[in-house]
Short mmCIF file of C-alpha atoms in Angstrom, two decimals:
data_model
loop_
_atom_site.label_atom_id
_atom_site.label_comp_id
_atom_site.label_asym_id
_atom_site.label_seq_id
_atom_site.Cartn_x
_atom_site.Cartn_y
_atom_site.Cartn_z
CA UNK A 618 46.96 39.43 29.22
CA UNK A 619 47.33 39.92 25.50
CA UNK A 620 46.77 36.23 25.04
CA UNK A 621 43.59 36.35 27.14
CA UNK A 622 42.26 39.19 24.95
CA UNK A 623 42.90 37.26 21.78
CA UNK A 624 41.16 34.22 23.12
CA UNK A 625 38.16 36.30 24.10
CA UNK A 626 37.81 37.84 20.67
CA UNK A 627 38.23 34.46 18.97
CA UNK A 628 35.45 33.13 21.13
CA UNK A 629 33.22 36.09 20.31
CA UNK A 630 33.74 35.61 16.60
CA UNK A 631 33.05 31.93 16.91
CA UNK A 632 29.85 32.59 18.75
CA UNK A 633 28.76 35.07 16.08
CA UNK A 634 29.48 32.55 13.36
CA UNK A 635 27.48 29.94 15.21
CA UNK A 636 24.52 32.28 15.49
CA UNK A 637 24.70 33.12 11.81
CA UNK A 638 24.91 29.48 10.79
CA UNK A 639 21.98 28.74 13.07
CA UNK A 640 19.88 31.47 11.49
CA UNK A 641 20.85 30.32 8.00
CA UNK A 642 19.82 26.73 8.74
CA UNK A 643 16.54 27.85 10.30
CA UNK A 644 15.83 30.07 7.27
CA UNK A 645 16.60 27.18 4.94
CA UNK A 646 14.25 24.86 6.80
CA UNK A 647 11.50 27.48 6.74
CA UNK A 648 12.08 28.15 3.04
CA UNK A 649 11.87 24.42 2.30
CA UNK A 650 8.67 24.16 4.30
CA UNK A 651 7.16 27.11 2.47
CA UNK A 652 8.38 25.73 -0.83
CA UNK A 653 6.82 22.33 -0.11
CA UNK A 654 3.55 23.95 0.99
CA UNK A 655 3.53 26.08 -2.16
CA UNK A 656 4.34 23.09 -4.34
CA UNK A 657 1.31 21.31 -2.90
CA UNK A 658 -0.98 24.32 -2.84
CA UNK A 659 -0.32 25.58 -6.36
CA UNK A 660 -0.60 22.07 -7.77
CA UNK A 661 2.90 22.03 -9.24
CA UNK A 662 3.01 18.21 -9.27
CA UNK A 663 1.52 16.74 -12.45
CA UNK A 664 -0.62 13.73 -11.56
CA UNK A 665 -1.35 12.67 -15.15
CA UNK A 666 -1.02 8.91 -15.57
CA UNK A 667 1.01 9.55 -18.73
CA UNK A 668 3.63 11.69 -16.97
CA UNK A 669 6.04 8.99 -15.79
CA UNK A 670 8.35 9.62 -12.84
CA UNK A 671 11.90 10.62 -13.70
CA UNK A 672 14.31 7.69 -14.05
CA UNK A 673 15.98 8.13 -10.60
CA UNK A 674 12.64 8.49 -8.79
CA UNK A 675 11.28 5.47 -10.66
CA UNK A 676 14.33 3.41 -9.70
CA UNK A 677 14.09 4.34 -6.04
CA UNK A 678 10.34 3.66 -5.87
CA UNK A 679 10.82 0.26 -7.47
CA UNK A 680 13.65 -0.60 -5.13
CA UNK A 681 11.50 0.37 -2.14
CA UNK A 682 8.66 -1.78 -3.51
CA UNK A 683 10.89 -4.81 -4.08
CA UNK A 684 12.51 -4.51 -0.67
CA UNK A 685 9.16 -4.12 1.06
CA UNK A 686 7.72 -7.21 -0.60
CA UNK A 687 10.83 -9.30 -0.06
CA UNK A 688 10.93 -8.36 3.62
CA UNK A 689 7.32 -9.41 4.20
CA UNK A 690 7.36 -12.43 1.89
CA UNK A 691 10.04 -14.06 4.04
CA UNK A 692 7.38 -15.08 6.52
CA UNK A 693 5.44 -16.97 3.85
CA UNK A 694 6.03 -20.74 3.51
CA UNK A 695 5.29 -21.81 -0.09
CA UNK A 696 3.70 -25.26 -0.51
CA UNK A 697 4.95 -27.44 -3.40
CA UNK A 698 3.42 -25.99 -6.59
CA UNK A 699 1.92 -28.66 -8.85
CA UNK A 700 0.67 -28.55 -12.47
CA UNK A 701 -2.87 -29.22 -11.20
CA UNK A 702 -2.65 -26.09 -9.05
CA UNK A 703 -1.41 -24.10 -12.04
CA UNK A 704 -4.37 -25.29 -14.07
CA UNK A 705 -6.82 -24.17 -11.35
CA UNK A 706 -4.94 -20.89 -11.13
CA UNK A 707 -5.24 -20.31 -14.86
CA UNK A 708 -9.03 -20.34 -14.66
CA UNK A 709 -8.99 -17.58 -12.08
CA UNK A 710 -6.26 -15.69 -13.90
CA UNK A 711 -8.25 -15.56 -17.12
CA UNK A 712 -11.19 -14.02 -15.32
CA UNK A 713 -9.56 -11.57 -12.96
CA UNK A 714 -6.01 -10.75 -14.03
CA UNK A 715 -5.73 -10.74 -17.84
CA UNK A 716 -7.45 -7.36 -18.19
CA UNK A 717 -4.51 -5.70 -16.44
CA UNK A 718 -1.56 -8.06 -16.84
CA UNK A 719 -2.26 -9.81 -20.16
CA UNK A 720 -1.29 -13.45 -20.79
CA UNK A 721 1.01 -15.19 -23.28
CA UNK A 722 -0.04 -13.82 -26.68
CA UNK A 723 -3.02 -12.02 -25.16
CA UNK A 724 -2.98 -8.24 -24.78
CA UNK A 725 -4.22 -6.52 -21.71
CA UNK A 726 -7.59 -4.79 -21.79
CA UNK A 727 -8.06 -0.99 -21.82
CA UNK A 728 -7.87 -0.77 -18.00
CA UNK A 729 -4.38 -2.21 -18.01
CA UNK A 730 -3.07 0.12 -20.70
CA UNK A 731 -3.35 3.66 -19.41
CA UNK A 732 -2.23 2.96 -15.84
CA UNK A 733 0.87 4.31 -14.07
CA UNK A 734 2.62 2.33 -12.74
CA UNK A 735 1.93 -0.03 -15.61
CA UNK A 736 0.85 -3.53 -14.50
CA UNK A 737 3.94 -5.66 -15.12
CA UNK A 738 4.01 -8.57 -17.53
CA UNK A 739 3.99 -11.45 -15.06
CA UNK A 740 6.07 -13.80 -17.22
CA UNK A 741 8.87 -11.35 -16.61
CA UNK A 742 8.04 -11.22 -12.91
CA UNK A 743 8.13 -15.03 -12.66
CA UNK A 744 11.65 -15.10 -14.07
CA UNK A 745 12.98 -12.69 -11.46
CA UNK A 746 10.98 -13.49 -8.31
CA UNK A 747 10.40 -16.40 -5.94
CA UNK A 748 6.96 -17.90 -5.40
CA UNK A 749 6.56 -16.23 -1.98
CA UNK A 750 7.29 -12.83 -3.55
CA UNK A 751 4.49 -13.42 -6.04
CA UNK A 752 2.05 -14.77 -3.47
CA UNK A 753 2.45 -11.79 -1.15
CA UNK A 754 1.43 -8.97 -3.53
CA UNK A 755 -1.57 -10.98 -4.78
CA UNK A 756 -2.78 -11.54 -1.25
CA UNK A 757 -2.11 -8.05 0.10
CA UNK A 758 -2.21 -5.85 -2.99
CA UNK A 759 0.16 -2.92 -3.59
CA UNK A 760 -0.81 0.47 -2.23
CA UNK A 761 -0.89 3.40 -4.70
CA UNK A 762 -0.37 1.25 -7.78
CA UNK A 763 -3.79 -0.12 -8.72
CA UNK A 764 -2.89 -3.70 -7.79
CA UNK A 765 -5.84 -4.88 -5.66
CA UNK A 766 -5.59 -7.09 -2.59
CA UNK A 767 -7.36 -10.37 -3.29
CA UNK A 768 -7.53 -11.87 0.18
CA UNK A 769 -11.20 -11.08 0.58
CA UNK A 770 -11.94 -12.65 -2.80
CA UNK A 771 -9.80 -15.79 -2.78
CA UNK A 772 -8.60 -18.25 -0.17
CA UNK A 773 -4.86 -18.71 0.39
CA UNK A 774 -5.18 -21.98 -1.51
CA UNK A 775 -6.57 -20.20 -4.57
CA UNK A 776 -3.82 -17.59 -4.34
CA UNK A 777 -1.21 -20.38 -4.34
CA UNK A 778 -2.94 -21.76 -7.45
CA UNK A 779 -2.54 -18.37 -9.10
CA UNK A 780 1.09 -18.29 -8.00
CA UNK A 781 1.65 -21.74 -9.47
CA UNK A 782 0.21 -20.56 -12.79
CA UNK A 783 2.30 -17.39 -12.83
CA UNK A 784 5.47 -19.38 -12.10
CA UNK A 785 4.64 -21.45 -15.19
CA UNK A 786 4.13 -18.43 -17.47
CA UNK A 787 7.71 -18.14 -18.76
CA UNK A 788 7.57 -21.66 -20.24
CA UNK A 789 4.12 -21.26 -21.75
CA UNK A 790 4.12 -20.30 -25.45
CA UNK A 791 1.23 -18.24 -26.82
CA UNK A 792 0.16 -21.26 -28.87
CA UNK A 793 0.08 -23.53 -25.82
CA UNK A 794 -1.84 -20.95 -23.86
CA UNK A 795 -4.38 -20.58 -26.67
CA UNK A 796 -4.82 -24.33 -26.69
CA UNK A 797 -5.54 -24.45 -22.96
CA UNK A 798 -8.08 -21.67 -23.28
CA UNK A 799 -9.72 -23.21 -26.34
CA UNK A 800 -10.15 -26.51 -24.54
CA UNK A 801 -11.99 -25.14 -21.58
CA UNK A 802 -14.41 -22.93 -23.45
CA UNK A 803 -16.02 -26.24 -24.44
CA UNK A 804 -16.17 -28.06 -21.14
CA UNK A 805 -16.07 -25.35 -18.52
CA UNK A 806 -18.01 -22.48 -20.01
CA UNK A 807 -20.73 -22.96 -17.41
CA UNK A 808 -18.77 -22.39 -14.24
CA UNK A 809 -16.16 -19.98 -15.53
CA UNK A 810 -17.97 -17.02 -14.08
CA UNK A 811 -18.34 -18.54 -10.63
CA UNK A 812 -14.64 -18.86 -10.16
CA UNK A 813 -14.57 -16.01 -7.72
CA UNK A 814 -18.23 -15.42 -7.04
CA UNK A 815 -18.13 -17.35 -3.81
CA UNK A 816 -14.73 -17.60 -2.28
CA UNK A 817 -15.29 -20.77 -0.24
CA UNK A 818 -16.22 -19.70 3.25
CA UNK A 819 -13.22 -19.81 5.52
CA UNK A 820 -13.42 -22.09 8.55
CA UNK A 821 -16.10 -20.57 10.67
CA UNK A 822 -14.07 -19.09 13.41
CA UNK A 823 -15.01 -16.69 16.18
CA UNK A 824 -15.78 -13.28 14.69
CA UNK A 825 -12.63 -11.18 14.61
CA UNK A 826 -13.26 -7.42 14.76
CA UNK A 827 -9.72 -6.52 13.67
CA UNK A 828 -10.07 -8.61 10.53
CA UNK A 829 -13.50 -7.05 10.05
CA UNK A 830 -11.90 -3.64 10.07
CA UNK A 831 -9.46 -4.71 7.36
CA UNK A 832 -12.41 -6.05 5.37
CA UNK A 833 -13.85 -2.49 5.32
CA UNK A 834 -10.93 -1.74 3.00
CA UNK A 835 -11.01 -5.12 1.23
CA UNK A 836 -14.64 -4.68 0.16
CA UNK A 837 -14.27 -0.93 -0.50
CA UNK A 838 -16.89 -0.01 2.13
CA UNK A 839 -14.90 3.15 2.74
CA UNK A 840 -15.75 4.33 -0.79
CA UNK A 841 -19.30 5.04 0.45
CA UNK A 842 -19.18 5.33 4.27
CA UNK A 843 -17.27 7.25 6.89
CA UNK A 844 -16.15 4.50 9.26
CA UNK A 845 -14.44 5.40 12.54
CA UNK A 846 -11.00 3.80 12.82
CA UNK A 847 -10.41 3.78 9.06
CA UNK A 848 -8.83 6.36 6.78
CA UNK A 849 -10.62 7.00 3.51
CA UNK A 850 -12.20 9.49 1.14
CA UNK A 851 -14.77 10.75 3.72
CA UNK A 852 -17.62 9.78 1.46
CA UNK A 853 -21.27 10.46 2.29
CA UNK A 854 -22.92 8.12 -0.20
CA UNK A 855 -24.26 6.02 2.68
CA UNK A 856 -24.76 7.11 6.30
CA UNK A 857 -21.70 7.56 8.52
CA UNK A 858 -21.24 4.42 10.61
CA UNK A 859 -20.23 6.24 13.78
CA UNK A 860 -22.39 4.90 16.61
CA UNK A 861 -23.82 2.06 14.46
CA UNK A 862 -23.21 -0.30 17.42
CA UNK A 863 -25.96 1.33 19.45
CA UNK A 864 -28.39 2.05 16.60
CA UNK A 865 -31.88 0.52 16.99
CA UNK A 866 -32.36 -0.20 13.27
CA UNK A 867 -30.11 -1.13 10.38
CA UNK A 868 -30.89 0.92 7.26
CA UNK A 869 -34.13 1.94 8.94
CA UNK A 870 -35.76 -1.44 8.31
CA UNK A 871 -34.06 -4.23 10.32
CA UNK A 872 -33.71 -4.54 14.08
CA UNK A 873 -30.02 -4.12 14.89
CA UNK A 874 -28.60 -7.44 16.10
CA UNK A 875 -25.59 -9.47 14.92
CA UNK A 876 -27.60 -11.89 12.73
CA UNK A 877 -29.45 -9.09 10.99
CA UNK A 878 -26.24 -7.16 10.48
CA UNK A 879 -24.66 -10.17 8.77
CA UNK A 880 -27.77 -10.50 6.63
CA UNK A 881 -27.68 -6.83 5.68
CA UNK A 882 -23.98 -6.87 4.83
CA UNK A 883 -24.33 -9.97 2.67
CA UNK A 884 -27.57 -9.18 0.85
CA UNK A 885 -28.72 -5.57 1.34
CA UNK A 886 -30.85 -5.60 -1.81
CA UNK A 887 -32.74 -8.65 -0.54
CA UNK A 888 -33.50 -6.85 2.71
CA UNK A 889 -34.57 -3.66 0.98
CA UNK A 890 -34.98 -3.87 -2.80
CA UNK A 891 -34.97 -0.06 -3.04
CA UNK A 892 -31.62 0.45 -1.36
CA UNK A 893 -28.62 2.09 -2.98
CA UNK A 894 -26.24 -0.16 -1.05
CA UNK A 895 -25.19 -2.89 -3.50
CA UNK A 896 -24.63 -6.59 -2.87
CA UNK A 897 -20.87 -7.00 -2.66
CA UNK A 898 -20.53 -10.81 -2.54
CA UNK A 899 -19.53 -10.72 1.10
CA UNK A 900 -18.81 -14.18 2.52
CA UNK A 901 -20.46 -15.33 5.74
CA UNK A 902 -17.23 -15.22 7.71
CA UNK A 903 -16.23 -11.80 6.41
CA UNK A 904 -19.69 -10.44 7.25
CA UNK A 905 -19.43 -11.78 10.79
CA UNK A 906 -16.03 -10.19 11.24
CA UNK A 907 -17.33 -6.88 9.91
CA UNK A 908 -20.43 -7.06 12.12
CA UNK A 909 -18.15 -7.65 15.11
CA UNK A 910 -16.19 -4.54 14.24
CA UNK A 911 -19.30 -2.42 13.63
CA UNK A 912 -20.62 -3.48 17.02
CA UNK A 913 -17.64 -1.79 18.66
CA UNK A 914 -18.57 1.58 17.12
CA UNK A 915 -20.49 3.40 19.84
CA UNK B 1143 10.85 41.27 9.32
CA UNK B 1144 11.78 37.89 10.71
CA UNK B 1145 11.65 34.63 8.88
CA UNK B 1146 8.47 33.84 10.77
CA UNK B 1147 6.64 36.87 9.42
CA UNK B 1148 7.71 36.00 5.91
CA UNK B 1149 6.46 32.50 6.42
CA UNK B 1150 3.12 33.66 7.80
CA UNK B 1151 2.70 36.13 4.93
CA UNK B 1152 3.29 33.37 2.42
CA UNK B 1153 0.95 31.01 4.18
CA UNK B 1154 -1.87 33.53 4.57
CA UNK B 1155 -3.35 32.98 1.09
CA UNK B 1156 -3.21 29.24 1.72
CA UNK B 1157 -5.33 29.56 4.82
CA UNK B 1158 -7.64 32.18 3.37
CA UNK B 1159 -8.64 30.19 0.32
CA UNK B 1160 -8.28 26.77 1.93
CA UNK B 1161 -11.94 25.86 2.24
CA UNK B 1162 -13.75 27.60 -0.57
CA UNK B 1163 -16.18 25.44 -2.51
CA UNK B 1164 -18.97 26.28 -4.85
CA UNK B 1165 -22.20 26.60 -2.90
CA UNK B 1166 -25.61 25.69 -4.32
CA UNK B 1167 -28.64 27.92 -3.71
CA UNK B 1168 -29.94 27.23 -0.21
CA UNK B 1169 -33.43 25.72 -0.40
CA UNK B 1170 -36.41 27.96 0.44
CA UNK B 1171 -37.64 27.91 4.03
CA UNK B 1172 -36.82 29.52 7.34
CA UNK B 1173 -33.97 27.80 9.15
CA UNK B 1174 -34.93 29.29 12.53
CA UNK B 1175 -38.51 28.05 12.24
CA UNK B 1176 -37.13 24.75 11.03
CA UNK B 1177 -35.04 24.39 14.15
CA UNK B 1178 -38.10 25.09 16.30
CA UNK B 1179 -40.20 22.59 14.32
CA UNK B 1180 -37.56 19.89 14.78
CA UNK B 1181 -37.86 20.38 18.56
CA UNK B 1182 -41.64 20.39 18.41
CA UNK B 1183 -41.93 17.14 16.44
CA UNK B 1184 -39.29 15.54 18.62
CA UNK B 1185 -37.10 14.38 15.75
CA UNK B 1186 -34.23 14.38 18.26
CA UNK B 1187 -35.69 11.41 20.10
CA UNK B 1188 -34.64 9.26 17.15
CA UNK B 1189 -31.78 11.24 15.58
CA UNK B 1190 -28.54 12.93 16.55
CA UNK B 1191 -29.01 16.43 15.08
CA UNK B 1192 -26.20 18.99 15.39
CA UNK B 1193 -27.36 22.33 16.78
CA UNK B 1194 -30.44 20.90 18.48
CA UNK B 1195 -29.92 20.41 22.20
CA UNK B 1196 -30.95 16.99 23.47
CA UNK B 1197 -31.16 15.52 19.95
CA UNK B 1198 -29.25 12.33 20.66
CA UNK B 1199 -31.55 9.46 19.60
CA UNK B 1200 -30.12 6.33 18.02
CA UNK B 1201 -33.19 4.85 16.40
CA UNK B 1202 -32.40 6.44 13.04
CA UNK B 1203 -29.08 7.53 11.56
CA UNK B 1204 -27.26 10.63 12.74
CA UNK B 1205 -28.18 13.69 10.66
CA UNK B 1206 -24.67 15.15 10.85
CA UNK B 1207 -23.67 16.50 7.40
CA UNK B 1208 -27.02 15.33 6.04
CA UNK B 1209 -26.82 18.10 3.39
CA UNK B 1210 -23.85 16.30 1.86
CA UNK B 1211 -25.45 12.84 1.85
CA UNK B 1212 -25.89 11.40 -1.65
CA UNK B 1213 -29.02 9.33 -0.82
CA UNK B 1214 -31.76 9.90 1.75
CA UNK B 1215 -32.66 6.81 3.75
CA UNK B 1216 -30.48 4.98 1.25
CA UNK B 1217 -33.10 5.15 -1.49
CA UNK B 1218 -33.89 8.74 -2.56
CA UNK B 1219 -31.48 11.13 -4.30
CA UNK B 1220 -30.94 13.91 -1.77
CA UNK B 1221 -32.74 17.00 -3.12
CA UNK B 1222 -34.74 19.59 -1.12
CA UNK B 1223 -38.00 18.34 -2.65
CA UNK B 1224 -37.27 14.74 -1.83
CA UNK B 1225 -36.15 15.68 1.67
CA UNK B 1226 -39.45 17.45 2.31
CA UNK B 1227 -41.32 14.49 0.88
CA UNK B 1228 -39.39 12.08 3.09
CA UNK B 1229 -40.08 14.13 6.21
CA UNK B 1230 -43.81 14.33 5.43
CA UNK B 1231 -44.49 10.78 4.32
CA UNK B 1232 -41.54 8.40 4.66
CA UNK B 1233 -43.76 5.34 4.22
CA UNK B 1234 -44.58 6.32 0.63
CA UNK B 1235 -40.87 6.37 -0.16
CA UNK B 1236 -40.02 3.07 1.49
CA UNK B 1237 -42.97 1.11 2.87
CA UNK B 1238 -40.67 -0.87 5.13
CA UNK B 1239 -39.05 2.04 6.90
CA UNK B 1240 -39.08 2.42 10.68
CA UNK B 1241 -39.39 6.21 10.44
CA UNK B 1242 -43.01 7.09 11.24
CA UNK B 1243 -45.29 9.52 9.43
CA UNK B 1244 -45.60 12.33 11.96
CA UNK B 1245 -48.16 14.43 10.13
CA UNK B 1246 -45.63 17.18 9.39
CA UNK B 1247 -47.23 20.09 7.52
CA UNK B 1248 -45.99 21.18 4.12
CA UNK B 1249 -44.53 24.46 5.40
CA UNK B 1250 -42.92 22.85 8.46
CA UNK B 1251 -41.31 20.30 6.15
CA UNK B 1252 -39.87 23.17 4.05
CA UNK B 1253 -38.46 24.90 7.12
CA UNK B 1254 -37.03 21.68 8.54
CA UNK B 1255 -35.44 20.94 5.16
CA UNK B 1256 -33.90 24.43 5.12
CA UNK B 1257 -32.39 23.77 8.54
CA UNK B 1258 -31.15 20.28 7.69
CA UNK B 1259 -29.48 21.71 4.58
CA UNK B 1260 -27.32 23.91 6.80
CA UNK B 1261 -25.72 20.73 8.20
CA UNK B 1262 -22.69 20.13 5.99
#
């Protein structure tokens, strides 16, 4: 009897403790939620590019970045990288990468200075990474860092050329690099600027709407349009593209059919010289893929 | 005074001030008359226009949030004056446009503009 009583009271106390712990945990969760909401709402986080993360946060972010790239790069098969490829890659690099990453003996331009995260010196990268881990970020870009994706600018072949050049960087002295650059300003000054102007059209394949949707990001269409199925800044510079698939006219001047859409996407200022939509050097294949995606928007 | 009340009290200012933004002067014109004029001219046969029943045309772009659009018809900076001009004589803005001149009067164009500027 006495024993039974004791057990009962022990159980009661236990239950009360459990309830209290439960309430405490719930209160903590709510407080954290409110705290997080307040942190966001009152703008406590300093987004200045000159306010670096704390060392532990920086280390964790970098680890996550490295792991993410390594994981995805495993599926990439590098071809043999030759000196000829590196030479081709250098021409592209000088045009499109030096401003952020610099080159042996050459400082980065203003864009590459004030950024956080800072664009790494790629000679250092080449010493610590494999070719596939260099290829992947060039092709896909790195979200939230300022590193663009180049797959809508360059073919895979050109990206391997860039990779070949970057792998060579650690053995290239500033003097040697200067020599290479000095040599081509004589012979190649004419076509230097075309290096990326027309990424050779990919094999004309059937239009692929999914790829077209990715191209909406790759060509920064989302900086001006609201496009269903994409996430972006909700910009109203151009018309929203909802329902564009069943629109009678494109930009109010062209009958809406796949050929005309490709024409508009590639050369809007030729179609309508007054238009605020700029020519974006869209390749034929990319335009077809995008047109295929836009056609699905009803 | 439960945790939930505390939470709601703290969140109230968040919700209350969540969507404030500086508003520009609304353009002159009568939005109600504008709405009627839009029906009369049949703009809805070519445009989706929020707040106008039956306005579901797909010849021209949707006029949803047209007040927020940076350019009109892709060529004119979006101001009330330019909007009224576009509605009255689109062909003078862009000779190639498929939007017809519908002989809209000056005052109707003002009223229509006032209504379209409520679409944000």
